[in-house]
Coordinates of C-alpha atoms in Angstrom, one line a residue:
Chain A
S1174 CA 0.0 0.0 0.0
Q1175 CA 1.0 3.6 -0.5
T1176 CA 2.2 5.8 2.4
I1177 CA 3.3 9.4 2.6
H1178 CA 5.7 10.7 5.2
Q1179 CA 6.4 14.3 6.2
W1180 CA 9.0 15.7 8.6
P1181 CA 9.6 17.4 10.8
A1182 CA 6.1 17.3 12.4
T1183 CA 6.8 20.5 14.4
L1184 CA 9.2 23.3 13.8
V1185 CA 9.9 26.6 15.6
Q1186 CA 12.2 28.9 13.7
P1187 CA 13.4 32.5 14.1
V1188 CA 12.6 35.1 11.4
G1189 CA 15.3 35.1 8.8
S1190 CA 16.4 31.5 9.3
P1191 CA 16.2 28.9 6.5
L1192 CA 13.6 26.2 6.2
S1193 CA 13.5 22.7 4.8
L1194 CA 10.4 20.4 5.0
E1195 CA 10.6 17.0 3.4
C1196 CA 8.0 14.7 2.0
T1197 CA 8.4 11.2 0.6
V1198 CA 5.9 8.8 -0.8
E1199 CA 6.2 5.0 -0.8
G1200 CA 4.5 2.3 -2.7
T1201 CA 3.9 4.1 -5.9
S1202 CA 5.8 5.6 -8.8
N1203 CA 5.6 8.8 -10.7
P1204 CA 3.1 10.5 -8.4
N1205 CA 1.8 14.0 -8.7
L1206 CA 3.1 15.8 -5.6
Y1207 CA 1.7 18.9 -3.9
W1208 CA 2.5 21.3 -1.1
Y1209 CA -0.4 23.1 0.6
R1210 CA -0.5 25.6 3.5
Q1211 CA -3.3 25.8 6.0
A1212 CA -3.2 29.1 8.0
A1213 CA -5.3 29.5 11.1
G1214 CA -8.9 30.1 10.3
R1215 CA -8.3 29.8 6.6
G1216 CA -8.7 27.2 4.0
L1217 CA -6.0 25.2 2.2
Q1218 CA -3.8 27.1 -0.2
L1219 CA -2.0 25.3 -2.9
L1220 CA 1.7 26.4 -2.9
F1221 CA 3.4 24.1 -5.4
Y1222 CA 2.7 21.0 -7.4
S1223 CA 4.9 18.7 -9.4
V1224 CA 4.2 16.1 -12.1
G1225 CA 7.7 14.8 -12.3
I1226 CA 11.3 15.1 -11.3
G1227 CA 12.5 18.7 -11.6
Q1228 CA 9.1 19.9 -12.7
I1229 CA 7.7 22.4 -10.3
S1230 CA 4.7 24.7 -10.7
S1231 CA 4.3 27.6 -8.3
E1232 CA 0.8 28.8 -7.5
V1233 CA 1.5 32.0 -5.6
P1234 CA 4.4 34.5 -5.3
Q1235 CA 6.0 34.0 -1.9
N1236 CA 9.1 33.5 0.1
L1237 CA 9.1 29.7 -0.5
S1238 CA 10.5 27.3 -3.1
A1239 CA 10.0 23.6 -3.9
S1240 CA 12.2 21.0 -5.4
R1241 CA 11.7 17.4 -6.5
P1242 CA 15.2 15.8 -6.6
Q1243 CA 13.8 12.2 -6.8
D1244 CA 10.6 10.7 -8.1
R1245 CA 9.0 10.3 -4.7
Q1246 CA 10.6 13.1 -2.8
F1247 CA 9.3 16.6 -2.5
I1248 CA 11.0 19.4 -0.5
L1249 CA 9.7 22.8 0.6
S1250 CA 12.4 25.4 1.3
S1251 CA 13.0 29.0 2.2
K1252 CA 16.2 30.9 2.5
K1253 CA 14.8 33.4 5.0
L1254 CA 11.6 32.9 6.9
L1255 CA 9.1 35.6 7.5
L1256 CA 6.5 35.8 10.3
S1257 CA 3.8 35.3 7.7
D1258 CA 5.3 31.9 6.8
S1259 CA 3.9 30.4 10.0
G1260 CA 1.2 27.8 9.3
F1261 CA 0.4 24.1 8.9
Y1262 CA 2.1 22.7 5.8
L1263 CA 0.7 19.6 4.1
C1264 CA 2.2 17.4 1.5
A1265 CA -0.1 15.4 -0.7
W1266 CA 0.1 13.0 -3.6
S1267 CA -2.1 11.6 -6.3
G1268 CA -1.7 8.9 -8.9
G1269 CA -0.1 9.7 -12.3
E1270 CA -3.4 10.4 -13.9
A1271 CA -4.6 14.0 -13.5
T1272 CA -7.9 13.2 -11.9
G1273 CA -6.9 10.8 -9.2
E1274 CA -7.7 10.7 -5.5
L1275 CA -5.6 13.0 -3.3
F1276 CA -3.9 11.7 -0.2
F1277 CA -2.3 13.8 2.5
G1278 CA 0.6 13.5 4.9
E1279 CA 0.3 14.2 8.6
G1280 CA 1.5 17.8 8.2
S1281 CA 4.3 20.0 9.5
R1282 CA 3.4 22.8 12.0
L1283 CA 5.8 25.8 11.4
T1284 CA 6.0 28.6 13.9
V1285 CA 8.1 31.6 13.0
L1286 CA 9.1 33.8 15.9
Chain B
K568 CA -12.5 31.1 -10.8
Q569 CA -13.8 28.1 -8.9
E570 CA -15.2 28.8 -5.4
V571 CA -16.3 26.2 -2.9
T572 CA -18.5 26.9 0.0
Q573 CA -19.4 24.7 2.9
I574 CA -22.4 25.4 5.1
P575 CA -22.7 25.3 8.0
A576 CA -19.3 26.3 9.3
A577 CA -19.9 24.5 12.5
L578 CA -22.4 21.9 13.7
S579 CA -23.1 20.3 17.1
V580 CA -25.5 17.3 17.3
P581 CA -26.3 14.6 19.9
E582 CA -24.9 11.2 19.4
G583 CA -27.1 9.0 17.2
E584 CA -28.4 11.7 14.9
N585 CA -28.3 11.5 11.1
L586 CA -26.8 14.6 9.6
V587 CA -26.0 16.3 6.3
L588 CA -23.1 18.5 5.4
N589 CA -23.4 20.7 2.4
C590 CA -20.9 21.7 -0.2
S591 CA -21.5 24.0 -3.2
F592 CA -19.2 25.0 -6.0
T593 CA -19.6 27.8 -8.6
D594 CA -18.1 26.1 -11.8
S595 CA -19.8 22.8 -12.7
A596 CA -16.9 21.8 -15.1
I597 CA -15.3 19.4 -12.6
Y598 CA -13.6 16.0 -12.9
N599 CA -14.4 14.9 -9.5
L600 CA -15.3 15.9 -5.9
Q601 CA -13.6 14.6 -2.8
W602 CA -14.6 14.7 0.8
F603 CA -12.0 14.7 3.6
R604 CA -11.9 14.5 7.3
Q605 CA -9.4 16.5 9.4
D606 CA -8.8 15.9 13.1
P607 CA -7.2 18.8 15.1
G608 CA -3.5 19.2 14.3
K609 CA -3.6 16.3 11.8
G610 CA -3.5 15.9 8.0
L611 CA -6.5 15.3 5.9
T612 CA -8.0 11.8 5.5
S613 CA -9.8 11.0 2.3
L614 CA -13.3 9.8 2.9
L615 CA -15.0 9.6 -0.5
L616 CA -14.2 10.4 -4.1
I617 CA -17.1 11.0 -6.6
Q618 CA -16.3 11.2 -10.3
S619 CA -18.2 13.7 -12.3
S620 CA -20.2 10.9 -14.0
Q621 CA -21.3 9.5 -10.7
R622 CA -24.3 10.5 -8.5
E623 CA -23.1 9.1 -5.2
Q624 CA -20.6 7.1 -3.3
T625 CA -21.0 5.1 -0.1
S626 CA -18.5 4.0 2.6
G627 CA -19.9 2.5 5.8
R628 CA -22.1 5.1 7.5
L629 CA -21.1 7.8 5.0
N630 CA -22.9 8.6 1.8
A631 CA -21.8 11.4 -0.5
S632 CA -24.0 12.7 -3.4
L633 CA -23.1 14.9 -6.3
D634 CA -25.4 17.1 -8.4
K635 CA -22.9 18.6 -10.9
S636 CA -25.4 20.7 -12.8
S637 CA -26.5 22.5 -9.7
G638 CA -23.0 22.7 -8.2
R639 CA -23.8 20.8 -5.0
S640 CA -22.7 17.9 -3.0
T641 CA -23.9 16.5 0.3
L642 CA -22.2 14.3 2.8
Y643 CA -24.7 12.2 4.8
I644 CA -23.5 10.7 8.1
A645 CA -25.8 8.1 9.6
A646 CA -26.1 7.4 13.3
S647 CA -23.4 9.8 14.3
Q648 CA -20.8 8.9 17.0
P649 CA -18.5 11.1 19.1
G650 CA -15.6 9.7 17.1
D651 CA -17.1 11.4 14.0
S652 CA -16.2 14.8 15.6
A653 CA -13.8 16.5 13.2
T654 CA -13.7 19.1 10.4
Y655 CA -15.0 17.9 7.1
L656 CA -13.8 19.5 3.9
C657 CA -14.9 19.1 0.3
A658 CA -12.8 19.8 -2.7
V659 CA -13.3 19.8 -6.4
R660 CA -10.9 19.2 -9.3
P661 CA -11.5 21.2 -12.4
V662 CA -11.7 19.8 -16.0
T663 CA -9.2 22.2 -17.4
G664 CA -6.2 24.1 -16.3
R665 CA -3.8 22.9 -13.6
R666 CA -6.4 20.5 -12.2
A667 CA -5.3 20.9 -8.6
L668 CA -8.1 20.8 -6.0
T669 CA -10.0 23.8 -4.8
F670 CA -11.1 23.4 -1.2
G671 CA -14.0 24.6 0.9
S672 CA -13.3 26.1 4.3
G673 CA -14.9 23.1 6.1
T674 CA -17.6 22.2 8.5
R675 CA -16.5 21.6 12.1
L676 CA -18.6 18.8 13.5
Q677 CA -19.0 18.0 17.2
V678 CA -21.1 15.0 18.2
Q679 CA -22.1 15.1 21.8
P680 CA -22.1 11.8 23.8

């Protein structure tokens, strides 16, 4: 069966520090991968999605970037965190077809102080 | 631009009641609609996926219906239990464009024992 792992689960970082959140999927190949952010009291916002290695689409201009160095690995990064980057970050995957069911990881809670 | 609305935002019911959660969307050109459950501080768990050609899907005590032409879906929960307490989100995937999901803001359900 397929599983998705995200880490770290919780992170407290000072403003201006770098960020790296990692996500890996097991049990499938060539998945579509997504990073979402869920801010307090708001809905889910799509940040990035990827349909293959090295292929990244950005949804909103922001202080973050994403990379996909391997087929089942998706990384969310920042060189310098802002207070507004605080939130709950969720990685998700769907099958290779564009209309497949979406499955989420457990999320990473980021607090920027 | 697709907009997804969920009403009510919060709902409290006594254990054993049957209940209906509503989801509406503005653009009927969708591939599918997915219902999720989110427990506090956790990721999203997929409950049901309805393809645009389907009218409903069932899983255990859950039944989701889709009326694409009117832009509505309902999630029916039979014989509610305290363990059903969570936030329920619906999301739609468009036919064209990037095909990433658009989410509603969710309905927070509390089932009183």
